[in-house]
Amino acid sequence: MAKNGFTPGDGNSMKRPYLGRHILVDLYGCDDKILRSRELIRSLLVEAAQLAKATIVTEVFHEFNPHGISGVVVIAESHIAIHTWPEHACAAVDIFSCGTKMQPDLIEVFLKEAFQAKESVSRELGRGIATGAAEPRPQIGLEF
C-alpha cells in the first residue's frame, strides 16, 4: 500500500500502490453566469482547496475571448485545474493530490454545488506507481 493509503484497482482487478489520485470531473448544466466570472471561479477554487485542507502555493486564471476561463491553483499536494465553456454550461475540473492530509473528494462535492451543476461525471485515476517499475505504454510509431 502506498504511503498515502491509496491503492486503486487498475481495471484488471489488480491492486497497486499509487503515489497520487487524479480525479477528473465534468460538470454539466452549470450556471453560465458563474462560468463567465474569472474572479468568482478563482475564489471558488481557492475556497475548495482550503476546505480540503490543501496547501496553496500559487494560482493563475485566464479569461478567453469571447468566453471561457482556464485556471489552476497550484497546491503543495499537486493542483486543482478548471476550464469552462459557459456557452455550453459546462466545466472540466482536474483534482490531483499526492498528499496524505488533503481531502480531494470534498473539492468535487463543493464544486458540483458551487457551479450548480445539474449533472456530473467523474473518473479517478491512480498516478505514479509507488513500488516496482511502471508498465510501459505502447508507443505510437512515428518516423522522423
mmCIF file of N, CA and C in Angstrom:
data_model
loop_
_atom_site.group_PDB
_atom_site.id
_atom_site.type_symbol
_atom_site.label_atom_id
_atom_site.label_comp_id
_atom_site.label_asym_id
_atom_site.label_seq_id
_atom_site.Cartn_x
_atom_site.Cartn_y
_atom_site.Cartn_z
ATOM 1 N N MET A 1 0.849 -1.181 0.000
ATOM 2 C CA MET A 1 0.000 0.000 0.000
ATOM 3 C C MET A 1 0.892 1.241 0.000
ATOM 4 N N ALA A 2 0.492 2.253 -0.753
ATOM 5 C CA ALA A 2 1.256 3.497 -0.828
ATOM 6 C C ALA A 2 1.210 4.221 0.513
ATOM 7 N N LYS A 3 2.166 5.120 0.704
ATOM 8 C CA LYS A 3 2.203 5.882 1.949
ATOM 9 C C LYS A 3 0.917 6.662 2.157
ATOM 10 N N ASN A 4 0.298 7.109 1.059
ATOM 11 C CA ASN A 4 -0.933 7.881 1.213
ATOM 12 C C ASN A 4 -2.151 6.985 1.390
ATOM 13 N N GLY A 5 -1.962 5.673 1.374
ATOM 14 C CA GLY A 5 -3.056 4.753 1.624
ATOM 15 C C GLY A 5 -3.975 4.538 0.436
ATOM 16 N N PHE A 6 -3.605 4.988 -0.733
ATOM 17 C CA PHE A 6 -4.456 4.888 -1.908
ATOM 18 C C PHE A 6 -3.975 3.752 -2.790
ATOM 19 N N THR A 7 -4.781 2.712 -2.931
ATOM 20 C CA THR A 7 -4.424 1.597 -3.800
ATOM 21 C C THR A 7 -5.614 1.235 -4.672
ATOM 22 N N PRO A 8 -5.854 2.008 -5.743
ATOM 23 C CA PRO A 8 -6.992 1.707 -6.614
ATOM 24 C C PRO A 8 -6.701 0.504 -7.499
ATOM 25 N N GLY A 9 -7.759 -0.124 -7.992
ATOM 26 C CA GLY A 9 -7.587 -1.184 -8.968
ATOM 27 C C GLY A 9 -7.183 -0.588 -10.299
ATOM 28 N N ASP A 10 -6.531 -1.360 -11.149
ATOM 29 C CA ASP A 10 -6.084 -0.837 -12.434
ATOM 30 C C ASP A 10 -6.987 -1.295 -13.577
ATOM 31 N N GLY A 11 -8.189 -1.757 -13.269
ATOM 32 C CA GLY A 11 -9.083 -2.238 -14.309
ATOM 33 C C GLY A 11 -8.939 -3.722 -14.550
ATOM 34 N N ASN A 12 -7.921 -4.334 -13.995
ATOM 35 C CA ASN A 12 -7.706 -5.768 -14.143
ATOM 36 C C ASN A 12 -7.810 -6.488 -12.815
ATOM 37 N N SER A 13 -8.567 -5.917 -11.887
ATOM 38 C CA SER A 13 -8.754 -6.461 -10.549
ATOM 39 C C SER A 13 -7.450 -6.578 -9.785
ATOM 40 N N MET A 14 -6.431 -5.877 -10.203
ATOM 41 C CA MET A 14 -5.145 -5.918 -9.553
ATOM 42 C C MET A 14 -4.979 -4.651 -8.729
ATOM 43 N N LYS A 15 -4.544 -4.771 -7.516
ATOM 44 C CA LYS A 15 -4.333 -3.593 -6.671
ATOM 45 C C LYS A 15 -2.866 -3.197 -6.743
ATOM 46 N N ARG A 16 -2.640 -1.878 -6.929
ATOM 47 C CA ARG A 16 -1.277 -1.367 -6.948
ATOM 48 C C ARG A 16 -1.214 -0.107 -6.107
ATOM 49 N N PRO A 17 -0.108 0.132 -5.465
ATOM 50 C CA PRO A 17 0.044 1.386 -4.729
ATOM 51 C C PRO A 17 0.396 2.524 -5.690
ATOM 52 N N TYR A 18 -0.323 3.596 -5.589
ATOM 53 C CA TYR A 18 -0.076 4.767 -6.415
ATOM 54 C C TYR A 18 0.402 5.917 -5.561
ATOM 55 N N LEU A 19 1.126 6.832 -6.187
ATOM 56 C CA LEU A 19 1.640 7.999 -5.489
ATOM 57 C C LEU A 19 0.594 9.098 -5.374
ATOM 58 N N GLY A 20 -0.372 9.114 -6.280
ATOM 59 C CA GLY A 20 -1.357 10.179 -6.245
ATOM 60 C C GLY A 20 -2.702 9.774 -6.806
ATOM 61 N N ARG A 21 -3.677 10.612 -6.506
ATOM 62 C CA ARG A 21 -5.046 10.439 -7.007
ATOM 63 C C ARG A 21 -5.325 11.576 -7.982
ATOM 64 N N HIS A 22 -5.866 11.246 -9.132
ATOM 65 C CA HIS A 22 -6.232 12.247 -10.119
ATOM 66 C C HIS A 22 -7.724 12.059 -10.400
ATOM 67 N N ILE A 23 -8.508 13.010 -9.936
ATOM 68 C CA ILE A 23 -9.959 12.955 -10.112
ATOM 69 C C ILE A 23 -10.322 13.918 -11.233
ATOM 70 N N LEU A 24 -10.981 13.401 -12.263
ATOM 71 C CA LEU A 24 -11.422 14.194 -13.402
ATOM 72 C C LEU A 24 -12.930 14.352 -13.287
ATOM 73 N N VAL A 25 -13.390 15.594 -13.251
ATOM 74 C CA VAL A 25 -14.811 15.866 -13.037
ATOM 75 C C VAL A 25 -15.328 16.729 -14.180
ATOM 76 N N ASP A 26 -16.380 16.269 -14.852
ATOM 77 C CA ASP A 26 -17.070 17.054 -15.867
ATOM 78 C C ASP A 26 -18.407 17.478 -15.288
ATOM 79 N N LEU A 27 -18.638 18.796 -15.280
ATOM 80 C CA LEU A 27 -19.863 19.364 -14.722
ATOM 81 C C LEU A 27 -20.731 19.892 -15.853
ATOM 82 N N TYR A 28 -22.001 19.509 -15.866
ATOM 83 C CA TYR A 28 -22.937 19.894 -16.929
ATOM 84 C C TYR A 28 -24.138 20.629 -16.348
ATOM 85 N N GLY A 29 -24.717 21.506 -17.159
ATOM 86 C CA GLY A 29 -25.896 22.248 -16.721
ATOM 87 C C GLY A 29 -25.573 23.254 -15.640
ATOM 88 N N CYS A 30 -24.372 23.814 -15.692
ATOM 89 C CA CYS A 30 -23.926 24.777 -14.685
ATOM 90 C C CYS A 30 -24.519 26.158 -14.957
ATOM 91 N N ASP A 31 -24.509 27.001 -13.956
ATOM 92 C CA ASP A 31 -24.942 28.384 -14.086
ATOM 93 C C ASP A 31 -23.921 29.118 -14.950
ATOM 94 N N ASP A 32 -24.341 29.577 -16.137
ATOM 95 C CA ASP A 32 -23.390 30.196 -17.063
ATOM 96 C C ASP A 32 -22.827 31.520 -16.542
ATOM 97 N N LYS A 33 -23.548 32.195 -15.668
ATOM 98 C CA LYS A 33 -23.025 33.445 -15.091
ATOM 99 C C LYS A 33 -21.802 33.151 -14.216
ATOM 100 N N ILE A 34 -21.845 32.051 -13.490
ATOM 101 C CA ILE A 34 -20.697 31.649 -12.675
ATOM 102 C C ILE A 34 -19.527 31.280 -13.591
ATOM 103 N N LEU A 35 -19.820 30.537 -14.654
ATOM 104 C CA LEU A 35 -18.773 30.071 -15.564
ATOM 105 C C LEU A 35 -18.093 31.204 -16.323
ATOM 106 N N ARG A 36 -18.708 32.381 -16.363
ATOM 107 C CA ARG A 36 -18.143 33.542 -17.064
ATOM 108 C C ARG A 36 -17.346 34.459 -16.139
ATOM 109 N N SER A 37 -17.372 34.218 -14.845
ATOM 110 C CA SER A 37 -16.739 35.119 -13.881
ATOM 111 C C SER A 37 -15.384 34.582 -13.420
ATOM 112 N N ARG A 38 -14.322 35.162 -13.941
ATOM 113 C CA ARG A 38 -12.976 34.730 -13.570
ATOM 114 C C ARG A 38 -12.746 34.862 -12.059
ATOM 115 N N GLU A 39 -13.155 35.983 -11.500
ATOM 116 C CA GLU A 39 -12.920 36.207 -10.076
ATOM 117 C C GLU A 39 -13.724 35.232 -9.210
ATOM 118 N N LEU A 40 -14.960 34.959 -9.593
ATOM 119 C CA LEU A 40 -15.771 34.015 -8.823
ATOM 120 C C LEU A 40 -15.187 32.602 -8.924
ATOM 121 N N ILE A 41 -14.782 32.195 -10.107
ATOM 122 C CA ILE A 41 -14.180 30.870 -10.282
ATOM 123 C C ILE A 41 -12.901 30.764 -9.455
ATOM 124 N N ARG A 42 -12.076 31.807 -9.494
ATOM 125 C CA ARG A 42 -10.842 31.821 -8.701
ATOM 126 C C ARG A 42 -11.168 31.644 -7.219
ATOM 127 N N SER A 43 -12.133 32.424 -6.738
ATOM 128 C CA SER A 43 -12.447 32.344 -5.304
ATOM 129 C C SER A 43 -13.042 30.984 -4.934
ATOM 130 N N LEU A 44 -13.826 30.385 -5.822
ATOM 131 C CA LEU A 44 -14.401 29.066 -5.536
ATOM 132 C C LEU A 44 -13.328 27.979 -5.486
ATOM 133 N N LEU A 45 -12.352 28.024 -6.407
ATOM 134 C CA LEU A 45 -11.292 27.022 -6.379
ATOM 135 C C LEU A 45 -10.391 27.192 -5.158
ATOM 136 N N VAL A 46 -10.115 28.425 -4.790
ATOM 137 C CA VAL A 46 -9.320 28.680 -3.581
ATOM 138 C C VAL A 46 -10.078 28.190 -2.347
ATOM 139 N N GLU A 47 -11.369 28.492 -2.287
ATOM 140 C CA GLU A 47 -12.182 28.033 -1.154
ATOM 141 C C GLU A 47 -12.222 26.506 -1.094
ATOM 142 N N ALA A 48 -12.356 25.867 -2.262
ATOM 143 C CA ALA A 48 -12.379 24.399 -2.306
ATOM 144 C C ALA A 48 -11.057 23.825 -1.793
ATOM 145 N N ALA A 49 -9.937 24.427 -2.193
ATOM 146 C CA ALA A 49 -8.624 23.968 -1.740
ATOM 147 C C ALA A 49 -8.511 24.092 -0.222
ATOM 148 N N GLN A 50 -8.965 25.219 0.310
ATOM 149 C CA GLN A 50 -8.909 25.431 1.762
ATOM 150 C C GLN A 50 -9.797 24.432 2.494
ATOM 151 N N LEU A 51 -10.994 24.196 1.964
ATOM 152 C CA LEU A 51 -11.920 23.230 2.554
ATOM 153 C C LEU A 51 -11.293 21.837 2.631
ATOM 154 N N ALA A 52 -10.551 21.479 1.588
ATOM 155 C CA ALA A 52 -9.935 20.149 1.519
ATOM 156 C C ALA A 52 -8.624 20.058 2.287
ATOM 157 N N LYS A 53 -8.238 21.146 2.943
ATOM 158 C CA LYS A 53 -7.001 21.195 3.721
ATOM 159 C C LYS A 53 -5.751 21.081 2.841
ATOM 160 N N ALA A 54 -5.841 21.638 1.627
ATOM 161 C CA ALA A 54 -4.691 21.692 0.730
ATOM 162 C C ALA A 54 -3.842 22.918 1.083
ATOM 163 N N THR A 55 -2.582 22.859 0.731
ATOM 164 C CA THR A 55 -1.655 23.967 0.979
ATOM 165 C C THR A 55 -1.461 24.732 -0.325
ATOM 166 N N ILE A 56 -2.041 25.930 -0.417
ATOM 167 C CA ILE A 56 -1.983 26.713 -1.650
ATOM 168 C C ILE A 56 -0.590 27.326 -1.811
ATOM 169 N N VAL A 57 -0.033 27.141 -3.020
ATOM 170 C CA VAL A 57 1.276 27.683 -3.356
ATOM 171 C C VAL A 57 1.110 28.941 -4.212
ATOM 172 N N THR A 58 0.325 28.842 -5.288
ATOM 173 C CA THR A 58 0.053 29.974 -6.167
ATOM 174 C C THR A 58 -1.177 29.656 -7.005
ATOM 175 N N GLU A 59 -1.594 30.622 -7.799
ATOM 176 C CA GLU A 59 -2.763 30.433 -8.655
ATOM 177 C C GLU A 59 -2.618 31.296 -9.902
ATOM 178 N N VAL A 60 -3.243 30.873 -10.969
ATOM 179 C CA VAL A 60 -3.286 31.667 -12.199
ATOM 180 C C VAL A 60 -4.586 31.336 -12.927
ATOM 181 N N PHE A 61 -5.245 32.380 -13.425
ATOM 182 C CA PHE A 61 -6.501 32.226 -14.152
ATOM 183 C C PHE A 61 -6.472 33.114 -15.386
ATOM 184 N N HIS A 62 -7.034 32.608 -16.477
ATOM 185 C CA HIS A 62 -7.052 33.359 -17.729
ATOM 186 C C HIS A 62 -8.457 33.338 -18.315
ATOM 187 N N GLU A 63 -8.927 34.502 -18.763
ATOM 188 C CA GLU A 63 -10.237 34.618 -19.402
ATOM 189 C C GLU A 63 -10.041 34.703 -20.906
ATOM 190 N N PHE A 64 -10.725 33.825 -21.636
ATOM 191 C CA PHE A 64 -10.619 33.788 -23.097
ATOM 192 C C PHE A 64 -11.673 34.682 -23.727
ATOM 193 N N ASN A 65 -11.393 35.138 -24.935
ATOM 194 C CA ASN A 65 -12.330 35.948 -25.702
ATOM 195 C C ASN A 65 -12.806 35.124 -26.880
ATOM 196 N N PRO A 66 -14.079 34.834 -27.054
ATOM 197 C CA PRO A 66 -15.206 35.529 -26.465
ATOM 198 C C PRO A 66 -15.657 34.975 -25.118
ATOM 199 N N HIS A 67 -15.297 33.738 -24.771
ATOM 200 C CA HIS A 67 -15.729 33.202 -23.484
ATOM 201 C C HIS A 67 -14.898 31.990 -23.099
ATOM 202 N N GLY A 68 -14.978 31.660 -21.831
ATOM 203 C CA GLY A 68 -14.246 30.525 -21.281
ATOM 204 C C GLY A 68 -13.132 30.989 -20.366
ATOM 205 N N ILE A 69 -12.932 30.244 -19.323
ATOM 206 C CA ILE A 69 -11.897 30.562 -18.337
ATOM 207 C C ILE A 69 -11.123 29.286 -18.052
ATOM 208 N N SER A 70 -9.805 29.428 -18.007
ATOM 209 C CA SER A 70 -8.938 28.334 -17.560
ATOM 210 C C SER A 70 -8.182 28.819 -16.346
ATOM 211 N N GLY A 71 -7.987 27.934 -15.407
ATOM 212 C CA GLY A 71 -7.249 28.332 -14.226
ATOM 213 C C GLY A 71 -6.688 27.140 -13.489
ATOM 214 N N VAL A 72 -5.694 27.444 -12.675
ATOM 215 C CA VAL A 72 -5.093 26.398 -11.852
ATOM 216 C C VAL A 72 -4.708 26.993 -10.503
ATOM 217 N N VAL A 73 -4.986 26.214 -9.469
ATOM 218 C CA VAL A 73 -4.494 26.521 -8.132
ATOM 219 C C VAL A 73 -3.427 25.469 -7.872
ATOM 220 N N VAL A 74 -2.187 25.928 -7.799
ATOM 221 C CA VAL A 74 -1.079 25.018 -7.508
ATOM 222 C C VAL A 74 -1.041 24.841 -5.994
ATOM 223 N N ILE A 75 -1.053 23.595 -5.584
ATOM 224 C CA ILE A 75 -1.032 23.280 -4.159
ATOM 225 C C ILE A 75 0.187 22.408 -3.881
ATOM 226 N N ALA A 76 0.638 22.406 -2.663
ATOM 227 C CA ALA A 76 1.799 21.585 -2.309
ATOM 228 C C ALA A 76 1.529 20.115 -2.631
ATOM 229 N N GLU A 77 0.281 19.711 -2.565
ATOM 230 C CA GLU A 77 -0.106 18.327 -2.832
ATOM 231 C C GLU A 77 -0.235 18.042 -4.330
ATOM 232 N N SER A 78 -0.291 19.041 -5.186
ATOM 233 C CA SER A 78 -0.286 18.964 -6.650
ATOM 234 C C SER A 78 -1.067 20.123 -7.250
ATOM 235 N N HIS A 79 -2.330 19.900 -7.739
ATOM 236 C CA HIS A 79 -3.055 21.012 -8.352
ATOM 237 C C HIS A 79 -4.560 20.772 -8.432
ATOM 238 N N ILE A 80 -5.267 21.889 -8.615
ATOM 239 C CA ILE A 80 -6.690 21.881 -8.942
ATOM 240 C C ILE A 80 -6.813 22.769 -10.177
ATOM 241 N N ALA A 81 -7.313 22.231 -11.263
ATOM 242 C CA ALA A 81 -7.394 22.987 -12.512
ATOM 243 C C ALA A 81 -8.821 22.958 -13.048
ATOM 244 N N ILE A 82 -9.155 23.985 -13.850
ATOM 245 C CA ILE A 82 -10.502 24.080 -14.415
ATOM 246 C C ILE A 82 -10.448 24.706 -15.799
ATOM 247 N N HIS A 83 -11.363 24.308 -16.638
ATOM 248 C CA HIS A 83 -11.646 25.014 -17.891
ATOM 249 C C HIS A 83 -13.158 25.067 -18.033
ATOM 250 N N THR A 84 -13.672 26.263 -18.381
ATOM 251 C CA THR A 84 -15.128 26.414 -18.508
ATOM 252 C C THR A 84 -15.525 26.698 -19.945
ATOM 253 N N TRP A 85 -16.722 26.250 -20.278
ATOM 254 C CA TRP A 85 -17.381 26.549 -21.539
ATOM 255 C C TRP A 85 -18.758 27.110 -21.189
ATOM 256 N N PRO A 86 -18.852 28.414 -20.892
ATOM 257 C CA PRO A 86 -20.144 28.976 -20.493
ATOM 258 C C PRO A 86 -21.215 28.827 -21.572
ATOM 259 N N GLU A 87 -20.803 28.862 -22.824
ATOM 260 C CA GLU A 87 -21.769 28.723 -23.916
ATOM 261 C C GLU A 87 -22.400 27.338 -23.963
ATOM 262 N N HIS A 88 -21.788 26.369 -23.281
ATOM 263 C CA HIS A 88 -22.329 25.006 -23.188
ATOM 264 C C HIS A 88 -22.727 24.655 -21.753
ATOM 265 N N ALA A 89 -22.607 25.614 -20.844
ATOM 266 C CA ALA A 89 -22.951 25.433 -19.425
ATOM 267 C C ALA A 89 -22.190 24.270 -18.788
ATOM 268 N N CYS A 90 -20.907 24.125 -19.171
ATOM 269 C CA CYS A 90 -20.144 23.021 -18.592
ATOM 270 C C CYS A 90 -18.726 23.446 -18.209
ATOM 271 N N ALA A 91 -18.129 22.631 -17.368
ATOM 272 C CA ALA A 91 -16.766 22.852 -16.898
ATOM 273 C C ALA A 91 -16.079 21.505 -16.711
ATOM 274 N N ALA A 92 -14.766 21.503 -16.938
ATOM 275 C CA ALA A 92 -13.939 20.326 -16.687
ATOM 276 C C ALA A 92 -12.973 20.681 -15.564
ATOM 277 N N VAL A 93 -12.927 19.826 -14.551
ATOM 278 C CA VAL A 93 -12.097 20.074 -13.368
ATOM 279 C C VAL A 93 -11.149 18.888 -13.163
ATOM 280 N N ASP A 94 -9.880 19.197 -12.895
ATOM 281 C CA ASP A 94 -8.891 18.182 -12.529
ATOM 282 C C ASP A 94 -8.492 18.424 -11.080
ATOM 283 N N ILE A 95 -8.508 17.374 -10.294
ATOM 284 C CA ILE A 95 -8.065 17.456 -8.905
ATOM 285 C C ILE A 95 -6.977 16.398 -8.746
ATOM 286 N N PHE A 96 -5.739 16.844 -8.603
ATOM 287 C CA PHE A 96 -4.627 15.910 -8.470
ATOM 288 C C PHE A 96 -4.016 16.081 -7.090
ATOM 289 N N SER A 97 -3.950 14.998 -6.355
ATOM 290 C CA SER A 97 -3.480 15.046 -4.963
ATOM 291 C C SER A 97 -2.517 13.908 -4.696
ATOM 292 N N CYS A 98 -1.373 14.266 -4.134
ATOM 293 C CA CYS A 98 -0.448 13.221 -3.701
ATOM 294 C C CYS A 98 -0.119 13.369 -2.224
ATOM 295 N N GLY A 99 -0.872 14.191 -1.535
ATOM 296 C CA GLY A 99 -0.661 14.369 -0.097
ATOM 297 C C GLY A 99 -1.489 13.394 0.716
ATOM 298 N N THR A 100 -1.192 13.329 2.000
ATOM 299 C CA THR A 100 -1.913 12.407 2.870
ATOM 300 C C THR A 100 -2.973 13.106 3.713
ATOM 301 N N LYS A 101 -2.886 14.431 3.829
ATOM 302 C CA LYS A 101 -3.830 15.156 4.677
ATOM 303 C C LYS A 101 -4.965 15.791 3.878
ATOM 304 N N MET A 102 -4.728 16.050 2.621
ATOM 305 C CA MET A 102 -5.731 16.682 1.774
ATOM 306 C C MET A 102 -6.899 15.729 1.522
ATOM 307 N N GLN A 103 -8.099 16.287 1.390
ATOM 308 C CA GLN A 103 -9.308 15.504 1.139
ATOM 309 C C GLN A 103 -9.902 15.908 -0.214
ATOM 310 N N PRO A 104 -9.386 15.349 -1.321
ATOM 311 C CA PRO A 104 -9.810 15.771 -2.652
ATOM 312 C C PRO A 104 -11.286 15.534 -2.953
ATOM 313 N N ASP A 105 -11.901 14.552 -2.309
ATOM 314 C CA ASP A 105 -13.327 14.281 -2.546
ATOM 315 C C ASP A 105 -14.191 15.480 -2.140
ATOM 316 N N LEU A 106 -13.755 16.216 -1.131
ATOM 317 C CA LEU A 106 -14.511 17.399 -0.705
ATOM 318 C C LEU A 106 -14.526 18.472 -1.786
ATOM 319 N N ILE A 107 -13.446 18.571 -2.549
ATOM 320 C CA ILE A 107 -13.378 19.556 -3.635
ATOM 321 C C ILE A 107 -14.432 19.241 -4.686
ATOM 322 N N GLU A 108 -14.525 17.987 -5.065
ATOM 323 C CA GLU A 108 -15.505 17.569 -6.071
ATOM 324 C C GLU A 108 -16.925 17.905 -5.626
ATOM 325 N N VAL A 109 -17.284 17.541 -4.428
ATOM 326 C CA VAL A 109 -18.631 17.790 -3.904
ATOM 327 C C VAL A 109 -18.905 19.294 -3.830
ATOM 328 N N PHE A 110 -17.944 20.052 -3.309
ATOM 329 C CA PHE A 110 -18.100 21.503 -3.170
ATOM 330 C C PHE A 110 -18.311 22.168 -4.533
ATOM 331 N N LEU A 111 -17.495 21.815 -5.531
ATOM 332 C CA LEU A 111 -17.600 22.474 -6.836
ATOM 333 C C LEU A 111 -18.880 22.105 -7.580
ATOM 334 N N LYS A 112 -19.346 20.872 -7.434
ATOM 335 C CA LYS A 112 -20.625 20.487 -8.047
ATOM 336 C C LYS A 112 -21.732 21.412 -7.558
ATOM 337 N N GLU A 113 -21.755 21.639 -6.259
ATOM 338 C CA GLU A 113 -22.780 22.504 -5.674
ATOM 339 C C GLU A 113 -22.539 23.969 -6.039
ATOM 340 N N ALA A 114 -21.301 24.418 -5.955
ATOM 341 C CA ALA A 114 -20.987 25.824 -6.217
ATOM 342 C C ALA A 114 -21.307 26.248 -7.644
ATOM 343 N N PHE A 115 -21.085 25.359 -8.608
ATOM 344 C CA PHE A 115 -21.383 25.668 -10.010
ATOM 345 C C PHE A 115 -22.825 25.336 -10.381
ATOM 346 N N GLN A 116 -23.587 24.850 -9.405
ATOM 347 C CA GLN A 116 -24.990 24.491 -9.588
ATOM 348 C C GLN A 116 -25.167 23.489 -10.742
ATOM 349 N N ALA A 117 -24.280 22.509 -10.799
ATOM 350 C CA ALA A 117 -24.302 21.508 -11.860
ATOM 351 C C ALA A 117 -25.542 20.629 -11.741
ATOM 352 N N LYS A 118 -26.216 20.472 -12.856
ATOM 353 C CA LYS A 118 -27.385 19.580 -12.895
ATOM 354 C C LYS A 118 -26.948 18.123 -13.048
ATOM 355 N N GLU A 119 -25.799 17.926 -13.695
ATOM 356 C CA GLU A 119 -25.244 16.588 -13.898
ATOM 357 C C GLU A 119 -23.737 16.653 -13.741
ATOM 358 N N SER A 120 -23.150 15.511 -13.403
ATOM 359 C CA SER A 120 -21.696 15.440 -13.352
ATOM 360 C C SER A 120 -21.246 14.012 -13.634
ATOM 361 N N VAL A 121 -20.044 13.919 -14.167
ATOM 362 C CA VAL A 121 -19.406 12.631 -14.406
ATOM 363 C C VAL A 121 -17.997 12.760 -13.854
ATOM 364 N N SER A 122 -17.583 11.781 -13.057
ATOM 365 C CA SER A 122 -16.213 11.838 -12.542
ATOM 366 C C SER A 122 -15.537 10.483 -12.717
ATOM 367 N N ARG A 123 -14.238 10.576 -12.896
ATOM 368 C CA ARG A 123 -13.400 9.393 -13.034
ATOM 369 C C ARG A 123 -12.178 9.608 -12.147
ATOM 370 N N GLU A 124 -11.648 8.530 -11.624
ATOM 371 C CA GLU A 124 -10.465 8.635 -10.788
ATOM 372 C C GLU A 124 -9.375 7.722 -11.322
ATOM 373 N N LEU A 125 -8.168 8.265 -11.380
ATOM 374 C CA LEU A 125 -7.010 7.520 -11.851
ATOM 375 C C LEU A 125 -5.950 7.497 -10.763
ATOM 376 N N GLY A 126 -5.278 6.376 -10.628
ATOM 377 C CA GLY A 126 -4.087 6.328 -9.791
ATOM 378 C C GLY A 126 -2.923 6.816 -10.641
ATOM 379 N N ARG A 127 -2.078 7.677 -10.083
ATOM 380 C CA ARG A 127 -0.950 8.234 -10.845
ATOM 381 C C ARG A 127 0.353 7.874 -10.156
ATOM 382 N N GLY A 128 1.308 7.421 -10.919
ATOM 383 C CA GLY A 128 2.626 7.112 -10.394
ATOM 384 C C GLY A 128 2.608 5.876 -9.521
ATOM 385 N N ILE A 129 3.241 4.841 -9.959
ATOM 386 C CA ILE A 129 3.294 3.609 -9.170
ATOM 387 C C ILE A 129 4.354 3.782 -8.092
ATOM 388 N N ALA A 130 3.988 3.519 -6.858
ATOM 389 C CA ALA A 130 4.877 3.762 -5.720
ATOM 390 C C ALA A 130 6.009 2.745 -5.633
ATOM 391 N N THR A 131 5.751 1.514 -6.031
ATOM 392 C CA THR A 131 6.791 0.492 -5.940
ATOM 393 C C THR A 131 6.851 -0.269 -7.247
ATOM 394 N N GLY A 132 8.007 -0.765 -7.579
ATOM 395 C CA GLY A 132 8.171 -1.533 -8.802
ATOM 396 C C GLY A 132 8.233 -0.629 -10.018
ATOM 397 N N ALA A 133 8.482 -1.222 -11.132
ATOM 398 C CA ALA A 133 8.591 -0.461 -12.378
ATOM 399 C C ALA A 133 7.212 -0.273 -12.997
ATOM 400 N N ALA A 134 7.026 0.861 -13.592
ATOM 401 C CA ALA A 134 5.782 1.138 -14.301
ATOM 402 C C ALA A 134 5.733 0.307 -15.570
ATOM 403 N N GLU A 135 4.536 -0.131 -15.933
ATOM 404 C CA GLU A 135 4.387 -0.845 -17.184
ATOM 405 C C GLU A 135 4.433 0.172 -18.312
ATOM 406 N N PRO A 136 5.242 -0.071 -19.339
ATOM 407 C CA PRO A 136 5.343 0.908 -20.418
ATOM 408 C C PRO A 136 4.059 0.995 -21.218
ATOM 409 N N ARG A 137 3.759 2.195 -21.649
ATOM 410 C CA ARG A 137 2.598 2.440 -22.506
ATOM 411 C C ARG A 137 3.029 2.158 -23.943
ATOM 412 N N PRO A 138 2.188 1.480 -24.728
ATOM 413 C CA PRO A 138 2.570 1.218 -26.119
ATOM 414 C C PRO A 138 2.856 2.528 -26.841
ATOM 415 N N GLN A 139 3.950 2.550 -27.580
ATOM 416 C CA GLN A 139 4.348 3.752 -28.300
ATOM 417 C C GLN A 139 3.736 3.757 -29.695
ATOM 418 N N ILE A 140 3.338 4.933 -30.119
ATOM 419 C CA ILE A 140 2.834 5.106 -31.480
ATOM 420 C C ILE A 140 4.047 5.251 -32.383
ATOM 421 N N GLY A 141 4.097 4.478 -33.450
ATOM 422 C CA GLY A 141 5.250 4.523 -34.346
ATOM 423 C C GLY A 141 5.242 5.714 -35.263
ATOM 424 N N LEU A 142 5.991 6.729 -34.889
ATOM 425 C CA LEU A 142 6.150 7.905 -35.734
ATOM 426 C C LEU A 142 7.572 7.921 -36.251
ATOM 427 N N GLU A 143 7.725 8.076 -37.521
ATOM 428 C CA GLU A 143 9.059 8.107 -38.115
ATOM 429 C C GLU A 143 9.420 9.524 -38.491
ATOM 430 N N PHE A 144 10.613 9.937 -38.152
ATOM 431 C CA PHE A 144 11.108 11.280 -38.494
ATOM 432 C C PHE A 144 12.347 11.161 -39.329
#
